Short mmCIF file of C-alpha atoms and ligand atoms in Angstrom, two decimals:
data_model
loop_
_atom_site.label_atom_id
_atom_site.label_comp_id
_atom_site.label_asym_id
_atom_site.label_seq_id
_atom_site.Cartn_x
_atom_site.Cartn_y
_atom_site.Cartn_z
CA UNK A 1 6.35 -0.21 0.29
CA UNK A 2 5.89 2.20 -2.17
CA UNK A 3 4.91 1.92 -5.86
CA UNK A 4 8.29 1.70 -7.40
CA UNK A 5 9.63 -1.26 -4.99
CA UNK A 6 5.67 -3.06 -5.17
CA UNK A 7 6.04 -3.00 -8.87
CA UNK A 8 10.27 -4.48 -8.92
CA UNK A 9 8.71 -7.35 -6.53
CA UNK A 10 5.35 -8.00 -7.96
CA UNK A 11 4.34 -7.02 -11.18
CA UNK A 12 3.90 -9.01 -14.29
CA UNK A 13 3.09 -6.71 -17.67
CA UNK A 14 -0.21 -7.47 -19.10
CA UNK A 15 -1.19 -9.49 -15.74
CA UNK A 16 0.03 -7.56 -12.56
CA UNK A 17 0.40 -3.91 -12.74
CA UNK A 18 0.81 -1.01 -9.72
CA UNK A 19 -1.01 2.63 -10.73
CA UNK A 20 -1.77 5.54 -8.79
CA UNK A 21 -5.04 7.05 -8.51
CA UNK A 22 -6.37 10.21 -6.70
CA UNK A 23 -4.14 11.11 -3.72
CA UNK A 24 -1.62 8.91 -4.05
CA UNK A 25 -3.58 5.73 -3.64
CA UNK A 26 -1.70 2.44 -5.06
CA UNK A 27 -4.21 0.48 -7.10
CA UNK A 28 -3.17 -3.02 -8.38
CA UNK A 29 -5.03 -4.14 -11.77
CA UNK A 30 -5.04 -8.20 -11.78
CA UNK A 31 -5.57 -9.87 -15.44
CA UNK A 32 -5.63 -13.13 -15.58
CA UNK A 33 -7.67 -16.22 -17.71
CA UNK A 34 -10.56 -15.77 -15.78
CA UNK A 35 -11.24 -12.39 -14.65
CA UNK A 36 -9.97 -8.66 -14.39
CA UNK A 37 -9.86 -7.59 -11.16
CA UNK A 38 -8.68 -3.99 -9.07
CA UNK A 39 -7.57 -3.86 -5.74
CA UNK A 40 -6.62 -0.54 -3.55
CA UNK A 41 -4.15 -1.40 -1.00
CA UNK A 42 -5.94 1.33 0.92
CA UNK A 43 -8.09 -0.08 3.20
CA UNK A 44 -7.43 -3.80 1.67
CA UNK A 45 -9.72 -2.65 -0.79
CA UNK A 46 -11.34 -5.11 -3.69
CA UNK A 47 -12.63 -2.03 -5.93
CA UNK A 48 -14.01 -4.53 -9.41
CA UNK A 49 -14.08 -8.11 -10.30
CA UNK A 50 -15.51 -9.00 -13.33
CA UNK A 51 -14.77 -12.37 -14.58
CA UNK A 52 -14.32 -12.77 -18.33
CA UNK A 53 -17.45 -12.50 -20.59
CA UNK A 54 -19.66 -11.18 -17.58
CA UNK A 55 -21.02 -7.69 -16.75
CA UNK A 56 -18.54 -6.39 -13.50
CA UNK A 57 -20.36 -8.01 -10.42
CA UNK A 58 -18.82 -5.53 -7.75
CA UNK A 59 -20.35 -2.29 -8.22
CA UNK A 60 -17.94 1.07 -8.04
CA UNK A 61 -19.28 4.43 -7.53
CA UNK A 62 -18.88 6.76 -10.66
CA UNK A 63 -18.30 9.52 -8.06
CA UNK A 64 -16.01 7.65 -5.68
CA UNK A 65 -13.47 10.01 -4.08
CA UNK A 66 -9.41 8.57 -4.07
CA UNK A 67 -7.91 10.12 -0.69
CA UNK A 68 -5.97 8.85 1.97
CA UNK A 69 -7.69 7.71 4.96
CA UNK A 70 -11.13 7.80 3.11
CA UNK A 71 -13.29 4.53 2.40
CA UNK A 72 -13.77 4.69 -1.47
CA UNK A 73 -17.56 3.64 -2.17
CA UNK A 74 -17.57 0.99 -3.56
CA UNK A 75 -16.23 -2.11 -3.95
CA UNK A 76 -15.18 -4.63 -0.88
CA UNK A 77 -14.49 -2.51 2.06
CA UNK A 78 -13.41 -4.40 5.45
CA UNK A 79 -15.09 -3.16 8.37
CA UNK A 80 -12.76 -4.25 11.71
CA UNK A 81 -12.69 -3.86 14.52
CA UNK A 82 -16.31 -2.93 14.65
CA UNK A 83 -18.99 -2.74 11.98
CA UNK A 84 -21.08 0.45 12.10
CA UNK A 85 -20.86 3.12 14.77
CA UNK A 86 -18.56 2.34 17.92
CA UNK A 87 -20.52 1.14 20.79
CA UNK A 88 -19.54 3.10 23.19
CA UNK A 89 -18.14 6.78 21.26
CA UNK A 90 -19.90 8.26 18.39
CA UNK A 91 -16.56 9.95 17.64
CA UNK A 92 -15.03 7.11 16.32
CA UNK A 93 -15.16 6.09 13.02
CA UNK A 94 -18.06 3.97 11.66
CA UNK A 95 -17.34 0.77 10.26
CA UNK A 96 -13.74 0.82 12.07
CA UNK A 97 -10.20 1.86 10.92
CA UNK A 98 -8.92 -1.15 8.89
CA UNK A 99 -10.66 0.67 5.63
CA UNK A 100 -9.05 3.47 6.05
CA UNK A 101 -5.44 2.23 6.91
CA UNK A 102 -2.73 1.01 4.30
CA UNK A 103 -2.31 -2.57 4.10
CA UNK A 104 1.61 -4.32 2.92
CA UNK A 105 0.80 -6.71 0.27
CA UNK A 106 2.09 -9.68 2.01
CA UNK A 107 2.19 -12.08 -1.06
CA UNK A 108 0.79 -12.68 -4.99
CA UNK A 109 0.71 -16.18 -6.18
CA UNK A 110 -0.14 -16.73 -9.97
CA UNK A 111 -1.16 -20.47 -10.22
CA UNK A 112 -0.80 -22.46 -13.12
CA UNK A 113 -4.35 -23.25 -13.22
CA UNK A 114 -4.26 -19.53 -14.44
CA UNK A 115 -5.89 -18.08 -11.38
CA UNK A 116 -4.06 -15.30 -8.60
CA UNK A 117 -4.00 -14.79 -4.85
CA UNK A 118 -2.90 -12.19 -2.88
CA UNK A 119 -2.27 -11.55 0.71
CA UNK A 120 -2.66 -8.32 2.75
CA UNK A 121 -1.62 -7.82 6.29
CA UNK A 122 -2.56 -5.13 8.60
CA UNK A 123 -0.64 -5.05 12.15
CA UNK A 124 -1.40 -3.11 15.51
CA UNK A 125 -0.78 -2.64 18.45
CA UNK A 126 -1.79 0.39 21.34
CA UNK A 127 1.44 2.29 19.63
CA UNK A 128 0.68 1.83 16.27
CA UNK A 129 -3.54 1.88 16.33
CA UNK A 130 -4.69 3.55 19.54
CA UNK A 131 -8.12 3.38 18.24
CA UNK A 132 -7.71 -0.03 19.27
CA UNK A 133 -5.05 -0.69 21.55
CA UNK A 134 -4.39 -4.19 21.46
CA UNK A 135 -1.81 -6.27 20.05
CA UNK A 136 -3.21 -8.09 16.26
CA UNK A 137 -2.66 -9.74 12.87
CA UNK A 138 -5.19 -8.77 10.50
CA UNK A 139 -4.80 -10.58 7.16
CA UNK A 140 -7.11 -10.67 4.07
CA UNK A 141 -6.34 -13.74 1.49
CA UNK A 142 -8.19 -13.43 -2.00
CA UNK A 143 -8.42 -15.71 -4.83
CA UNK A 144 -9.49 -14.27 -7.98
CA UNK A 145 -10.41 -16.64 -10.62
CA UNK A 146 -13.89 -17.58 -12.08
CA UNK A 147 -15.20 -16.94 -8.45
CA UNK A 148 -13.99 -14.77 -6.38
CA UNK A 149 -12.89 -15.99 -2.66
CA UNK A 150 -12.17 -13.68 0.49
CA UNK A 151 -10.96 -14.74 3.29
CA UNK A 152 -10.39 -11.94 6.94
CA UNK A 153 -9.04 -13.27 9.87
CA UNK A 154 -8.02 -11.81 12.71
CA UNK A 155 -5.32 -12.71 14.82
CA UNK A 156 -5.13 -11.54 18.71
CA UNK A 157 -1.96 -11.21 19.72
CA UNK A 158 -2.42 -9.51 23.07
CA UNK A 159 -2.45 -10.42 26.19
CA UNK A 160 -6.10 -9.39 26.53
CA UNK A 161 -9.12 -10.75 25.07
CA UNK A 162 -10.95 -8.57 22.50
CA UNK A 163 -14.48 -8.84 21.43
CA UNK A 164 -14.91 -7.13 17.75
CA UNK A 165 -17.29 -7.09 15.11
CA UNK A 166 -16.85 -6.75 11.44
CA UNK A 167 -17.80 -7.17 7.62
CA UNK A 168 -16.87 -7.87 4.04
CA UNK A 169 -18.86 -4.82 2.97
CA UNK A 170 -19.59 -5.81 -0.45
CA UNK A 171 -21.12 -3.31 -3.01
CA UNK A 172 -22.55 -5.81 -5.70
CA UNK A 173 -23.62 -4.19 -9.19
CA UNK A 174 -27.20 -4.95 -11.05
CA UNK A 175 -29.16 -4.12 -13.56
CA UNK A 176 -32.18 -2.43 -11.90
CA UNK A 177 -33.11 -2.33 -8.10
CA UNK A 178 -36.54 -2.78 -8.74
CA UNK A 179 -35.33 -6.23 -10.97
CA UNK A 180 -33.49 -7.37 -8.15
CA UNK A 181 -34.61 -10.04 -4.81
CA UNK A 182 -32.46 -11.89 -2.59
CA UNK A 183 -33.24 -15.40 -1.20
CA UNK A 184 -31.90 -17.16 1.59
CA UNK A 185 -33.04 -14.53 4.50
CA UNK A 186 -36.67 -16.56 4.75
CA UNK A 187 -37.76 -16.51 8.63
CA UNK A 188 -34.17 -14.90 9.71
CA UNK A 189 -34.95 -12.32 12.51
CA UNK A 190 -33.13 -8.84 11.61
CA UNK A 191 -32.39 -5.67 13.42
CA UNK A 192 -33.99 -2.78 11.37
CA UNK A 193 -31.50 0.57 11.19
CA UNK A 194 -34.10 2.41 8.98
CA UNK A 195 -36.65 1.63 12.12
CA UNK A 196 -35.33 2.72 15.60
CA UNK A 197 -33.12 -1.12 15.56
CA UNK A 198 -36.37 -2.79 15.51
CA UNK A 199 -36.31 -6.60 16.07
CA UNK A 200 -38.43 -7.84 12.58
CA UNK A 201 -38.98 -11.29 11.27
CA UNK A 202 -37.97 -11.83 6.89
CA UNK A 203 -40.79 -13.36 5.22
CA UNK A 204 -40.18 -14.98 1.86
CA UNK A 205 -37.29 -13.10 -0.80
CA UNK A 206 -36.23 -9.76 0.14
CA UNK A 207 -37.42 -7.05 -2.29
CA UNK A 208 -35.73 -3.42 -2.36
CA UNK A 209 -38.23 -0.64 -2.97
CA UNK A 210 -37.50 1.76 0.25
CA UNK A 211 -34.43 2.41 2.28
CA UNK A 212 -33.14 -0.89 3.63
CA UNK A 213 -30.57 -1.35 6.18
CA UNK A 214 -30.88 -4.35 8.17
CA UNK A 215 -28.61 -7.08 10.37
CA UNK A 216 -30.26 -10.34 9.69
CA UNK A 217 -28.60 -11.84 12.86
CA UNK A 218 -27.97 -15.74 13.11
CA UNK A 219 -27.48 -17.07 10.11
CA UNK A 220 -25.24 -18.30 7.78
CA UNK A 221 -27.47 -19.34 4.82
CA UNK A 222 -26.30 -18.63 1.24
CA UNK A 223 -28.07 -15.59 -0.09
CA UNK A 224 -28.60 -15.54 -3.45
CA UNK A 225 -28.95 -12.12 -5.52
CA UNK A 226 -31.83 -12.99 -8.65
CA UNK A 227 -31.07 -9.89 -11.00
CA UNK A 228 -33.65 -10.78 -13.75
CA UNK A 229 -32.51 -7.15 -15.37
CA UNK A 230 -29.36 -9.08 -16.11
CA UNK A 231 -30.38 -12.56 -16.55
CA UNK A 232 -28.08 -13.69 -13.87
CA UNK A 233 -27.60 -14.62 -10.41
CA UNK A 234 -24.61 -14.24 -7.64
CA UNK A 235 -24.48 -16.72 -5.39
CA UNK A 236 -23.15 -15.53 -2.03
CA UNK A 237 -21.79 -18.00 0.34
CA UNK A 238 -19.35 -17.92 3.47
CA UNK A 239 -18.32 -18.99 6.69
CA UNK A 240 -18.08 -17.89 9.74
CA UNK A 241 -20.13 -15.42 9.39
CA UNK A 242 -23.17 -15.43 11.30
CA UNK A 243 -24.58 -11.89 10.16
CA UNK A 244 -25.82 -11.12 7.02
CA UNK A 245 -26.35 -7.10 6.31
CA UNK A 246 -28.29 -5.58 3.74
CA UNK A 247 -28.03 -1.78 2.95
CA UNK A 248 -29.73 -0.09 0.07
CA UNK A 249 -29.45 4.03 0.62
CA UNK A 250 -32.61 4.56 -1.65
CA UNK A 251 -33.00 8.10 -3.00
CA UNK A 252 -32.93 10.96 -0.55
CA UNK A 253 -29.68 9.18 1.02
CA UNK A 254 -27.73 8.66 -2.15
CA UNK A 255 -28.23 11.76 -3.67
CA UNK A 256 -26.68 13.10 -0.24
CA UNK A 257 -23.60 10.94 -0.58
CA UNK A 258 -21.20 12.98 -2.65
CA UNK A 259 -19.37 10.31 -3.56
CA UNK A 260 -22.75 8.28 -4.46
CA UNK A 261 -24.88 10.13 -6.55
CA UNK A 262 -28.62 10.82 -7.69
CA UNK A 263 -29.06 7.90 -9.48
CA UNK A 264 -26.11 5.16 -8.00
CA UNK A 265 -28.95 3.78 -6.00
CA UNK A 266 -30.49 2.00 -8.52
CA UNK A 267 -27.40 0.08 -9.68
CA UNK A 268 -26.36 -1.30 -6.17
CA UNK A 269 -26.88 -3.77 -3.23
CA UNK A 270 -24.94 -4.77 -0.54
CA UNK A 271 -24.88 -7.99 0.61
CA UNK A 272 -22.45 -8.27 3.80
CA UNK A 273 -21.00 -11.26 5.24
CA UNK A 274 -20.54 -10.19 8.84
CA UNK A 275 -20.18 -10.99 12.54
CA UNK A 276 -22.20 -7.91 14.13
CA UNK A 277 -24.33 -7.47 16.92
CA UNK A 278 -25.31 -9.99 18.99
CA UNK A 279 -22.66 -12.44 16.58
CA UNK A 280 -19.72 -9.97 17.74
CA UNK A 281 -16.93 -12.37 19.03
CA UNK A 282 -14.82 -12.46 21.70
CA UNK A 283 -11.62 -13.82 20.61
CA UNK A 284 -9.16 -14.96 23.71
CA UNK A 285 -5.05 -14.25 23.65
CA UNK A 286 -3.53 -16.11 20.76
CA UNK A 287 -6.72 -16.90 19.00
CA UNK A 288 -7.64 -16.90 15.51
CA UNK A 289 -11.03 -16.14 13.67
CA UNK A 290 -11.57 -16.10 9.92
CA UNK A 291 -14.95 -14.64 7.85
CA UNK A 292 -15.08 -16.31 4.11
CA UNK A 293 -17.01 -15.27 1.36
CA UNK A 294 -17.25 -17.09 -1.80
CA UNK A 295 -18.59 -15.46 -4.79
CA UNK A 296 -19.59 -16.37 -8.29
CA UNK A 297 -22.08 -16.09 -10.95
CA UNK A 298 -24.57 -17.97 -12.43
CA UNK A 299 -25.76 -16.70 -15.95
CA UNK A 300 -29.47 -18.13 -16.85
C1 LIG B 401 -23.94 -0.28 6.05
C2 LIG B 401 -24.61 0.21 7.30
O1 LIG B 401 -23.26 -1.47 6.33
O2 LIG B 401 -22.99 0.70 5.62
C3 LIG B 401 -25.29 1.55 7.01
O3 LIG B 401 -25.53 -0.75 7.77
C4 LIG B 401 -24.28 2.55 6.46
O4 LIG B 401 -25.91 2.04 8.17
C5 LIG B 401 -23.59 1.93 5.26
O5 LIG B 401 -24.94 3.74 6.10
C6 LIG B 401 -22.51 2.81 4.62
O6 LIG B 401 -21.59 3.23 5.57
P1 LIG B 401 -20.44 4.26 5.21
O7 LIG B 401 -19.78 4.59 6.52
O8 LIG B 401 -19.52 3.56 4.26
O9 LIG B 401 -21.12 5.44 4.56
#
């Protein structure tokens, strides 16, 4: 649908309103009693939340790059039908296709309670998405209100079985790296990217002061992000996820991102409710799988 017929259907002034930004991209700008929010239908793409009275809690890059079929950095990217580099062919994309495709915005309820949720589908089949020739119903629900819910499931709808892998990416926003741990990982084993996939062992809260890119595998603990730079915490919580990922670029890697930047390091951290690895799932014909996350905030 394009801009002019998502904006006759949908919007609402002051509370629901369609823009275009970059190449073309169709952003919709949520305002409601608890919390602005910006979603890229792109990709599926949450870009901010921040509820009312709060500093944003999803970090955007300052640098991040609008195109078509690009992943902006930032935000909530969905990475489906794998999460990182394809198993078998480095030519494929990392992190899947679903980022990069463009979503139809299925549904947007405003409840009375004052909060909104959308819907976004994504369909395929070997026509449509070759990179993944099978028959499916992706569909991402969110609920924005004083937290902020997400919820991916995958339908297949082939005749095959298909085993995928995938991940809310989230980029969350604080205060100071070096203010910043994360609990809930304590004696989780995780596969370390920054060391050769390593098999390591967490002991105690996680502390950022190097490169960190790691698949804490089995588990599906709440993690909790303790930004003291900010006096706050997020509180990450899900279901049926059994991954957790944590990615940090450090330095030397961010200043080589263009669309990251010198310093961008310092004011992110993802915190990634996936199914990767060894938690990749095999989902048989006509079966459904859904990933939640649940965020909010918790000012001390
Ligand atoms: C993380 C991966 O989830 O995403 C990292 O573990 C990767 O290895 C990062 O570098 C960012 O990926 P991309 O494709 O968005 O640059």
């Amino acid at each position: 649908m394009d801009i002019k017929s998502l904006t006759k259907k949908f919007s609402s002034k002051g509370s629901l309103e369609f823009r275009q930004q970059g190449d073309g991209l169709i952003l919709l700008d949520i305002q409601n009693q608890y919390a602005h929010a910006t979603v890229c239908l792109q990709g599926a793409q949450l870009l901010s939340w921040r509820p009312l009275g709060s500093t944003p809690v999803i970090w955007l890059s300052e640098q991040a790059v609008y195109q078509q079929q690009k992943s902006i950095r930032g935000g909530v990217p969905v990475c489906w039908p794998w999460f990182g580099a394809h198993k078998d062919d480095p030519n494929m994309p990392a992190h899947g296709f679903a980022r990069t495709q463009e979503w139809d915005l299925a549904e947007v309820n405003s409840h009375e309670d004052g909060s909104t949720d959308l819907l976004l589908t994504l369909e395929g089949n070997k026509d449509v998405t070759p990179l993944w020739p099978y028959a499916f119903t992706l569909s991402l629900q969110m609920h924005i209100g004083a937290a902020l819910e997400m919820s991916l499931t995958t339908h297949n709808r082939d005749k095959q079985a298909m085993v995928i892998s995938e991940a809310l990416h989230t980029y969350f926003q604080v205060s100071d790296i070096n203010k910043v741990s994360v609990d809930g990982l304590d004696q989780c084993s995780y596969l370390d990217k920054v060391d050769g996939f390593n098999e390591k062992i967490q002991t105690g809260p996680l502390r950022i002061d190097t490169e960190v890119d790691r698949i804490y595998s089995d588990t599906t603990d709440v993690c909790v992000i303790n930004d003291t730079g900010l006096n706050r915490q997020i509180v990450v919580s899900k279901s049926g996820s059994h991954s957790t990922v944590v990615w940090n670029p450090w330095a030397a890697k961010s200043a080589a991102m263009s669309d990251m930047g010198e310093q961008a390091y310092t004011k992110m951290l993802c915190v990634e409710s996936a199914n990767a690895a060894a938690n990749s799932l095999q989902l048989a014909p006509g079966e459904s799988h859904s990933l939640q996350v649940c965020y909010h905030v918790i000012e001390l």
